[in-house]
Amino acid sequence: KYVKIEDLSDPGAGDGADIDAVELRKDAGSTWADSSISCKLPDGNDCPNPDEAVGASDAFCSDLTKCYSNFELDPEDDPLTLPPYSALGGTVESVAGTQILMMAEKIENGDTLVVYEIGNCDVSEACEVTETITAAPDSVRVSVATSADGPWIELLAASNTENHPDIEIEVTGL
């Protein structure tokens, strides 16, 4: 029922992996992450906006190659102006930014887990606005557990540019 996402981005990669949502696809339909249990930047501080990874995807336009952000990353800003994703901060001195999310349903063999990471998409300030930059994908490691404390079962050792922005993982071997 728990998903751990570790940011494998190179040091100095800006705000690192940007997690918009985590979807659990089952034969009967889809559900989304229900709550953020913890989110830590590599320096040990809390992520500024962890709840943005909860619920349905809201940082992508109807075409997944297009995404948006209001570009406000300062945690002192009004939370309503924060970007529509959870920024994990990369990896610094071998310490990865990490987020643990609780899913709405139990994760089982045969399910597909989809991590929506802002990468491989043209970023604008809003949908239907001319893109200003192209977001480079950041690599993540994805693990699951029945408890927020683990033990963790690794499902994806490292994502690559071909499976962004929706990183689909077939769940087997649980």
JSON list of C-alpha atoms in Angstrom, two decimals:
[
{"chain": "A", "resi": 1, "resn": "LYS", "atom": "CA", "xyz": [0.00, 0.00, 0.00]},
{"chain": "A", "resi": 2, "resn": "TYR", "atom": "CA", "xyz": [3.07, 2.27, 0.26]},
{"chain": "A", "resi": 3, "resn": "VAL", "atom": "CA", "xyz": [5.26, 3.63, -2.52]},
{"chain": "A", "resi": 4, "resn": "LYS", "atom": "CA", "xyz": [8.73, 5.07, -1.98]},
{"chain": "A", "resi": 5, "resn": "ILE", "atom": "CA", "xyz": [10.24, 7.27, -4.69]},
{"chain": "A", "resi": 6, "resn": "GLU", "atom": "CA", "xyz": [13.94, 8.10, -4.45]},
{"chain": "A", "resi": 7, "resn": "ASP", "atom": "CA", "xyz": [15.42, 10.86, -6.60]},
{"chain": "A", "resi": 8, "resn": "LEU", "atom": "CA", "xyz": [18.50, 9.58, -8.47]},
{"chain": "A", "resi": 9, "resn": "SER", "atom": "CA", "xyz": [19.21, 12.90, -10.22]},
{"chain": "A", "resi": 10, "resn": "ASP", "atom": "CA", "xyz": [22.80, 14.07, -10.42]},
{"chain": "A", "resi": 11, "resn": "PRO", "atom": "CA", "xyz": [23.88, 16.62, -7.82]},
{"chain": "A", "resi": 12, "resn": "GLY", "atom": "CA", "xyz": [23.08, 20.14, -8.92]},
{"chain": "A", "resi": 13, "resn": "ALA", "atom": "CA", "xyz": [20.09, 19.04, -11.03]},
{"chain": "A", "resi": 14, "resn": "GLY", "atom": "CA", "xyz": [17.96, 21.94, -9.85]},
{"chain": "A", "resi": 15, "resn": "ASP", "atom": "CA", "xyz": [14.98, 20.76, -7.87]},
{"chain": "A", "resi": 16, "resn": "GLY", "atom": "CA", "xyz": [15.54, 17.15, -9.00]},
{"chain": "A", "resi": 17, "resn": "ALA", "atom": "CA", "xyz": [12.70, 14.77, -9.75]},
{"chain": "A", "resi": 18, "resn": "ASP", "atom": "CA", "xyz": [9.33, 16.48, -9.76]},
{"chain": "A", "resi": 19, "resn": "ILE", "atom": "CA", "xyz": [6.53, 14.08, -8.83]},
{"chain": "A", "resi": 20, "resn": "ASP", "atom": "CA", "xyz": [3.07, 15.12, -10.01]},
{"chain": "A", "resi": 21, "resn": "ALA", "atom": "CA", "xyz": [1.13, 11.97, -9.08]},
{"chain": "A", "resi": 22, "resn": "VAL", "atom": "CA", "xyz": [1.24, 8.22, -8.58]},
{"chain": "A", "resi": 23, "resn": "GLU", "atom": "CA", "xyz": [-1.52, 6.14, -10.15]},
{"chain": "A", "resi": 24, "resn": "LEU", "atom": "CA", "xyz": [-2.36, 2.51, -9.39]},
{"chain": "A", "resi": 25, "resn": "ARG", "atom": "CA", "xyz": [-4.04, 0.80, -12.35]},
{"chain": "A", "resi": 26, "resn": "LYS", "atom": "CA", "xyz": [-6.04, -2.34, -11.70]},
{"chain": "A", "resi": 27, "resn": "ASP", "atom": "CA", "xyz": [-8.39, -4.32, -13.93]},
{"chain": "A", "resi": 28, "resn": "ALA", "atom": "CA", "xyz": [-11.31, -2.59, -12.20]},
{"chain": "A", "resi": 29, "resn": "GLY", "atom": "CA", "xyz": [-9.95, 0.94, -12.79]},
{"chain": "A", "resi": 30, "resn": "SER", "atom": "CA", "xyz": [-7.45, 3.41, -11.37]},
{"chain": "A", "resi": 31, "resn": "THR", "atom": "CA", "xyz": [-6.81, 4.98, -8.00]},
{"chain": "A", "resi": 32, "resn": "TRP", "atom": "CA", "xyz": [-4.24, 7.57, -6.92]},
{"chain": "A", "resi": 33, "resn": "ALA", "atom": "CA", "xyz": [-1.93, 8.19, -3.99]},
{"chain": "A", "resi": 34, "resn": "ASP", "atom": "CA", "xyz": [-4.11, 8.94, -0.98]},
{"chain": "A", "resi": 35, "resn": "SER", "atom": "CA", "xyz": [-1.61, 10.77, 1.24]},
{"chain": "A", "resi": 36, "resn": "SER", "atom": "CA", "xyz": [2.03, 11.78, 1.57]},
{"chain": "A", "resi": 37, "resn": "ILE", "atom": "CA", "xyz": [3.54, 10.03, 4.57]},
{"chain": "A", "resi": 38, "resn": "SER", "atom": "CA", "xyz": [6.93, 11.74, 4.37]},
{"chain": "A", "resi": 39, "resn": "CYS", "atom": "CA", "xyz": [8.98, 13.76, 1.92]},
{"chain": "A", "resi": 40, "resn": "LYS", "atom": "CA", "xyz": [12.60, 14.66, 2.65]},
{"chain": "A", "resi": 41, "resn": "LEU", "atom": "CA", "xyz": [15.09, 16.65, 0.61]},
{"chain": "A", "resi": 42, "resn": "PRO", "atom": "CA", "xyz": [18.70, 15.39, 0.52]},
{"chain": "A", "resi": 43, "resn": "ASP", "atom": "CA", "xyz": [19.65, 17.89, 3.26]},
{"chain": "A", "resi": 44, "resn": "GLY", "atom": "CA", "xyz": [17.08, 16.31, 5.62]},
{"chain": "A", "resi": 45, "resn": "ASN", "atom": "CA", "xyz": [14.59, 19.18, 5.41]},
{"chain": "A", "resi": 46, "resn": "ASP", "atom": "CA", "xyz": [10.96, 18.53, 4.49]},
{"chain": "A", "resi": 47, "resn": "CYS", "atom": "CA", "xyz": [9.92, 18.99, 0.87]},
{"chain": "A", "resi": 48, "resn": "PRO", "atom": "CA", "xyz": [8.07, 22.30, 0.46]},
{"chain": "A", "resi": 49, "resn": "ASN", "atom": "CA", "xyz": [4.94, 20.86, -1.17]},
{"chain": "A", "resi": 50, "resn": "PRO", "atom": "CA", "xyz": [4.63, 17.08, -0.67]},
{"chain": "A", "resi": 51, "resn": "ASP", "atom": "CA", "xyz": [0.84, 16.96, -1.00]},
{"chain": "A", "resi": 52, "resn": "GLU", "atom": "CA", "xyz": [1.10, 17.95, -4.66]},
{"chain": "A", "resi": 53, "resn": "ALA", "atom": "CA", "xyz": [1.98, 14.28, -5.39]},
{"chain": "A", "resi": 54, "resn": "VAL", "atom": "CA", "xyz": [-1.35, 13.18, -3.86]},
{"chain": "A", "resi": 55, "resn": "GLY", "atom": "CA", "xyz": [-4.45, 12.68, -5.97]},
{"chain": "A", "resi": 56, "resn": "ALA", "atom": "CA", "xyz": [-4.90, 12.67, -9.72]},
{"chain": "A", "resi": 57, "resn": "SER", "atom": "CA", "xyz": [-2.32, 14.14, -12.07]},
{"chain": "A", "resi": 58, "resn": "ASP", "atom": "CA", "xyz": [-2.74, 17.89, -12.37]},
{"chain": "A", "resi": 59, "resn": "ALA", "atom": "CA", "xyz": [0.54, 19.14, -13.88]},
{"chain": "A", "resi": 60, "resn": "PHE", "atom": "CA", "xyz": [-0.02, 17.76, -17.38]},
{"chain": "A", "resi": 61, "resn": "CYS", "atom": "CA", "xyz": [-2.18, 19.04, -20.19]},
{"chain": "A", "resi": 62, "resn": "SER", "atom": "CA", "xyz": [-4.34, 16.67, -22.25]},
{"chain": "A", "resi": 63, "resn": "ASP", "atom": "CA", "xyz": [-1.20, 15.86, -24.27]},
{"chain": "A", "resi": 64, "resn": "LEU", "atom": "CA", "xyz": [1.36, 14.37, -21.85]},
{"chain": "A", "resi": 65, "resn": "THR", "atom": "CA", "xyz": [4.21, 15.96, -23.81]},
{"chain": "A", "resi": 66, "resn": "LYS", "atom": "CA", "xyz": [2.97, 19.30, -22.45]},
{"chain": "A", "resi": 67, "resn": "CYS", "atom": "CA", "xyz": [3.03, 20.21, -18.77]},
{"chain": "A", "resi": 68, "resn": "TYR", "atom": "CA", "xyz": [2.80, 23.35, -16.70]},
{"chain": "A", "resi": 69, "resn": "SER", "atom": "CA", "xyz": [4.15, 25.00, -13.59]},
{"chain": "A", "resi": 70, "resn": "ASN", "atom": "CA", "xyz": [3.82, 28.45, -12.14]},
{"chain": "A", "resi": 71, "resn": "PHE", "atom": "CA", "xyz": [7.59, 28.27, -11.44]},
{"chain": "A", "resi": 72, "resn": "GLU", "atom": "CA", "xyz": [7.24, 29.27, -7.77]},
{"chain": "A", "resi": 73, "resn": "LEU", "atom": "CA", "xyz": [9.59, 27.09, -5.69]},
{"chain": "A", "resi": 74, "resn": "ASP", "atom": "CA", "xyz": [10.19, 29.25, -2.59]},
{"chain": "A", "resi": 75, "resn": "PRO", "atom": "CA", "xyz": [8.64, 27.39, 0.37]},
{"chain": "A", "resi": 76, "resn": "GLU", "atom": "CA", "xyz": [7.89, 30.76, 2.02]},
{"chain": "A", "resi": 77, "resn": "ASP", "atom": "CA", "xyz": [5.41, 31.53, -0.76]},
{"chain": "A", "resi": 78, "resn": "ASP", "atom": "CA", "xyz": [1.68, 31.07, -0.37]},
{"chain": "A", "resi": 79, "resn": "PRO", "atom": "CA", "xyz": [1.07, 27.29, -0.73]},
{"chain": "A", "resi": 80, "resn": "LEU", "atom": "CA", "xyz": [-1.52, 28.01, -3.40]},
{"chain": "A", "resi": 81, "resn": "THR", "atom": "CA", "xyz": [1.25, 29.39, -5.65]},
{"chain": "A", "resi": 82, "resn": "LEU", "atom": "CA", "xyz": [3.55, 26.39, -5.28]},
{"chain": "A", "resi": 83, "resn": "PRO", "atom": "CA", "xyz": [4.10, 24.28, -8.39]},
{"chain": "A", "resi": 84, "resn": "PRO", "atom": "CA", "xyz": [1.66, 21.42, -9.00]},
{"chain": "A", "resi": 85, "resn": "TYR", "atom": "CA", "xyz": [4.26, 18.76, -8.14]},
{"chain": "A", "resi": 86, "resn": "SER", "atom": "CA", "xyz": [6.47, 17.60, -5.29]},
{"chain": "A", "resi": 87, "resn": "ALA", "atom": "CA", "xyz": [10.15, 18.49, -5.91]},
{"chain": "A", "resi": 88, "resn": "LEU", "atom": "CA", "xyz": [12.51, 15.91, -4.33]},
{"chain": "A", "resi": 89, "resn": "GLY", "atom": "CA", "xyz": [15.74, 17.90, -4.64]},
{"chain": "A", "resi": 90, "resn": "GLY", "atom": "CA", "xyz": [18.04, 15.43, -6.41]},
{"chain": "A", "resi": 91, "resn": "THR", "atom": "CA", "xyz": [20.84, 13.47, -4.79]},
{"chain": "A", "resi": 92, "resn": "VAL", "atom": "CA", "xyz": [23.53, 15.19, -2.74]},
{"chain": "A", "resi": 93, "resn": "GLU", "atom": "CA", "xyz": [26.55, 13.29, -1.36]},
{"chain": "A", "resi": 94, "resn": "SER", "atom": "CA", "xyz": [24.77, 9.97, -2.00]},
{"chain": "A", "resi": 95, "resn": "VAL", "atom": "CA", "xyz": [21.66, 11.07, -0.07]},
{"chain": "A", "resi": 96, "resn": "ALA", "atom": "CA", "xyz": [18.54, 11.01, -2.25]},
{"chain": "A", "resi": 97, "resn": "GLY", "atom": "CA", "xyz": [15.47, 13.15, -1.88]},
{"chain": "A", "resi": 98, "resn": "THR", "atom": "CA", "xyz": [12.75, 10.66, -0.95]},
{"chain": "A", "resi": 99, "resn": "GLN", "atom": "CA", "xyz": [8.97, 10.65, -0.80]},
{"chain": "A", "resi": 100, "resn": "ILE", "atom": "CA", "xyz": [6.74, 7.97, 0.70]},
{"chain": "A", "resi": 101, "resn": "LEU", "atom": "CA", "xyz": [3.11, 7.91, -0.41]},
{"chain": "A", "resi": 102, "resn": "MET", "atom": "CA", "xyz": [0.19, 5.79, 0.75]},
{"chain": "A", "resi": 103, "resn": "MET", "atom": "CA", "xyz": [-2.00, 4.47, -2.04]},
{"chain": "A", "resi": 104, "resn": "ALA", "atom": "CA", "xyz": [-5.78, 4.28, -1.83]},
{"chain": "A", "resi": 105, "resn": "GLU", "atom": "CA", "xyz": [-5.68, 0.52, -2.46]},
{"chain": "A", "resi": 106, "resn": "LYS", "atom": "CA", "xyz": [-3.36, -2.42, -1.88]},
{"chain": "A", "resi": 107, "resn": "ILE", "atom": "CA", "xyz": [-0.70, -2.95, -4.57]},
{"chain": "A", "resi": 108, "resn": "GLU", "atom": "CA", "xyz": [-0.82, -6.47, -6.03]},
{"chain": "A", "resi": 109, "resn": "ASN", "atom": "CA", "xyz": [0.85, -8.58, -8.71]},
{"chain": "A", "resi": 110, "resn": "GLY", "atom": "CA", "xyz": [-0.61, -7.75, -12.11]},
{"chain": "A", "resi": 111, "resn": "ASP", "atom": "CA", "xyz": [-1.22, -4.08, -11.24]},
{"chain": "A", "resi": 112, "resn": "THR", "atom": "CA", "xyz": [0.51, -1.23, -13.04]},
{"chain": "A", "resi": 113, "resn": "LEU", "atom": "CA", "xyz": [2.03, 1.54, -10.98]},
{"chain": "A", "resi": 114, "resn": "VAL", "atom": "CA", "xyz": [2.49, 4.83, -12.85]},
{"chain": "A", "resi": 115, "resn": "VAL", "atom": "CA", "xyz": [4.72, 7.61, -11.52]},
{"chain": "A", "resi": 116, "resn": "TYR", "atom": "CA", "xyz": [4.12, 10.96, -13.23]},
{"chain": "A", "resi": 117, "resn": "GLU", "atom": "CA", "xyz": [7.47, 12.83, -13.22]},
{"chain": "A", "resi": 118, "resn": "ILE", "atom": "CA", "xyz": [7.78, 16.25, -14.84]},
{"chain": "A", "resi": 119, "resn": "GLY", "atom": "CA", "xyz": [10.29, 15.36, -17.52]},
{"chain": "A", "resi": 120, "resn": "ASN", "atom": "CA", "xyz": [10.26, 14.89, -21.29]},
{"chain": "A", "resi": 121, "resn": "CYS", "atom": "CA", "xyz": [7.58, 17.57, -21.51]},
{"chain": "A", "resi": 122, "resn": "ASP", "atom": "CA", "xyz": [7.39, 21.16, -22.70]},
{"chain": "A", "resi": 123, "resn": "VAL", "atom": "CA", "xyz": [6.74, 23.37, -19.67]},
{"chain": "A", "resi": 124, "resn": "SER", "atom": "CA", "xyz": [4.59, 26.47, -19.82]},
{"chain": "A", "resi": 125, "resn": "GLU", "atom": "CA", "xyz": [2.96, 28.63, -17.16]},
{"chain": "A", "resi": 126, "resn": "ALA", "atom": "CA", "xyz": [-0.43, 27.09, -17.98]},
{"chain": "A", "resi": 127, "resn": "CYS", "atom": "CA", "xyz": [-1.94, 24.76, -20.55]},
{"chain": "A", "resi": 128, "resn": "GLU", "atom": "CA", "xyz": [-2.48, 26.39, -23.94]},
{"chain": "A", "resi": 129, "resn": "VAL", "atom": "CA", "xyz": [0.31, 28.90, -23.19]},
{"chain": "A", "resi": 130, "resn": "THR", "atom": "CA", "xyz": [3.48, 28.88, -25.32]},
{"chain": "A", "resi": 131, "resn": "GLU", "atom": "CA", "xyz": [6.10, 26.60, -23.78]},
{"chain": "A", "resi": 132, "resn": "THR", "atom": "CA", "xyz": [9.11, 28.29, -22.22]},
{"chain": "A", "resi": 133, "resn": "ILE", "atom": "CA", "xyz": [11.44, 25.35, -21.49]},
{"chain": "A", "resi": 134, "resn": "THR", "atom": "CA", "xyz": [11.64, 21.62, -22.09]},
{"chain": "A", "resi": 135, "resn": "ALA", "atom": "CA", "xyz": [11.92, 19.71, -18.82]},
{"chain": "A", "resi": 136, "resn": "ALA", "atom": "CA", "xyz": [14.63, 17.09, -18.77]},
{"chain": "A", "resi": 137, "resn": "PRO", "atom": "CA", "xyz": [13.58, 13.81, -17.14]},
{"chain": "A", "resi": 138, "resn": "ASP", "atom": "CA", "xyz": [15.11, 12.92, -13.78]},
{"chain": "A", "resi": 139, "resn": "SER", "atom": "CA", "xyz": [15.77, 9.33, -12.82]},
{"chain": "A", "resi": 140, "resn": "VAL", "atom": "CA", "xyz": [13.96, 7.76, -9.87]},
{"chain": "A", "resi": 141, "resn": "ARG", "atom": "CA", "xyz": [13.97, 4.46, -7.97]},
{"chain": "A", "resi": 142, "resn": "VAL", "atom": "CA", "xyz": [10.54, 3.09, -7.02]},
{"chain": "A", "resi": 143, "resn": "SER", "atom": "CA", "xyz": [9.87, 0.61, -4.23]},
{"chain": "A", "resi": 144, "resn": "VAL", "atom": "CA", "xyz": [6.73, -0.68, -2.48]},
{"chain": "A", "resi": 145, "resn": "ALA", "atom": "CA", "xyz": [5.95, -2.02, 1.00]},
{"chain": "A", "resi": 146, "resn": "THR", "atom": "CA", "xyz": [3.04, -3.01, 3.22]},
{"chain": "A", "resi": 147, "resn": "SER", "atom": "CA", "xyz": [4.28, -0.60, 5.91]},
{"chain": "A", "resi": 148, "resn": "ALA", "atom": "CA", "xyz": [5.57, 2.97, 5.69]},
{"chain": "A", "resi": 149, "resn": "ASP", "atom": "CA", "xyz": [8.72, 1.73, 7.43]},
{"chain": "A", "resi": 150, "resn": "GLY", "atom": "CA", "xyz": [9.39, -1.10, 4.95]},
{"chain": "A", "resi": 151, "resn": "PRO", "atom": "CA", "xyz": [10.84, -3.55, 4.27]},
{"chain": "A", "resi": 152, "resn": "TRP", "atom": "CA", "xyz": [10.89, -2.21, 0.70]},
{"chain": "A", "resi": 153, "resn": "ILE", "atom": "CA", "xyz": [10.61, -4.24, -2.51]},
{"chain": "A", "resi": 154, "resn": "GLU", "atom": "CA", "xyz": [12.28, -2.48, -5.42]},
{"chain": "A", "resi": 155, "resn": "LEU", "atom": "CA", "xyz": [10.13, -2.37, -8.56]},
{"chain": "A", "resi": 156, "resn": "LEU", "atom": "CA", "xyz": [12.26, 0.00, -10.65]},
{"chain": "A", "resi": 157, "resn": "ALA", "atom": "CA", "xyz": [15.99, 0.46, -10.12]},
{"chain": "A", "resi": 158, "resn": "ALA", "atom": "CA", "xyz": [16.25, 3.61, -12.25]},
{"chain": "A", "resi": 159, "resn": "SER", "atom": "CA", "xyz": [13.94, 5.22, -14.78]},
{"chain": "A", "resi": 160, "resn": "ASN", "atom": "CA", "xyz": [15.17, 6.40, -18.17]},
{"chain": "A", "resi": 161, "resn": "THR", "atom": "CA", "xyz": [14.18, 9.09, -20.64]},
{"chain": "A", "resi": 162, "resn": "GLU", "atom": "CA", "xyz": [12.08, 6.70, -22.72]},
{"chain": "A", "resi": 163, "resn": "ASN", "atom": "CA", "xyz": [9.51, 6.07, -19.99]},
{"chain": "A", "resi": 164, "resn": "HIS", "atom": "CA", "xyz": [8.85, 9.69, -18.96]},
{"chain": "A", "resi": 165, "resn": "PRO", "atom": "CA", "xyz": [6.66, 11.54, -18.14]},
{"chain": "A", "resi": 166, "resn": "ASP", "atom": "CA", "xyz": [4.44, 8.61, -17.12]},
{"chain": "A", "resi": 167, "resn": "ILE", "atom": "CA", "xyz": [6.79, 5.94, -15.79]},
{"chain": "A", "resi": 168, "resn": "GLU", "atom": "CA", "xyz": [4.77, 2.72, -16.04]},
{"chain": "A", "resi": 169, "resn": "ILE", "atom": "CA", "xyz": [5.84, -0.21, -13.87]},
{"chain": "A", "resi": 170, "resn": "GLU", "atom": "CA", "xyz": [4.27, -3.66, -14.16]},
{"chain": "A", "resi": 171, "resn": "VAL", "atom": "CA", "xyz": [4.00, -5.11, -10.66]},
{"chain": "A", "resi": 172, "resn": "THR", "atom": "CA", "xyz": [5.35, -8.67, -10.39]},
{"chain": "A", "resi": 173, "resn": "GLY", "atom": "CA", "xyz": [7.14, -10.72, -7.78]},
{"chain": "A", "resi": 174, "resn": "LEU", "atom": "CA", "xyz": [5.32, -9.44, -4.69]}
]
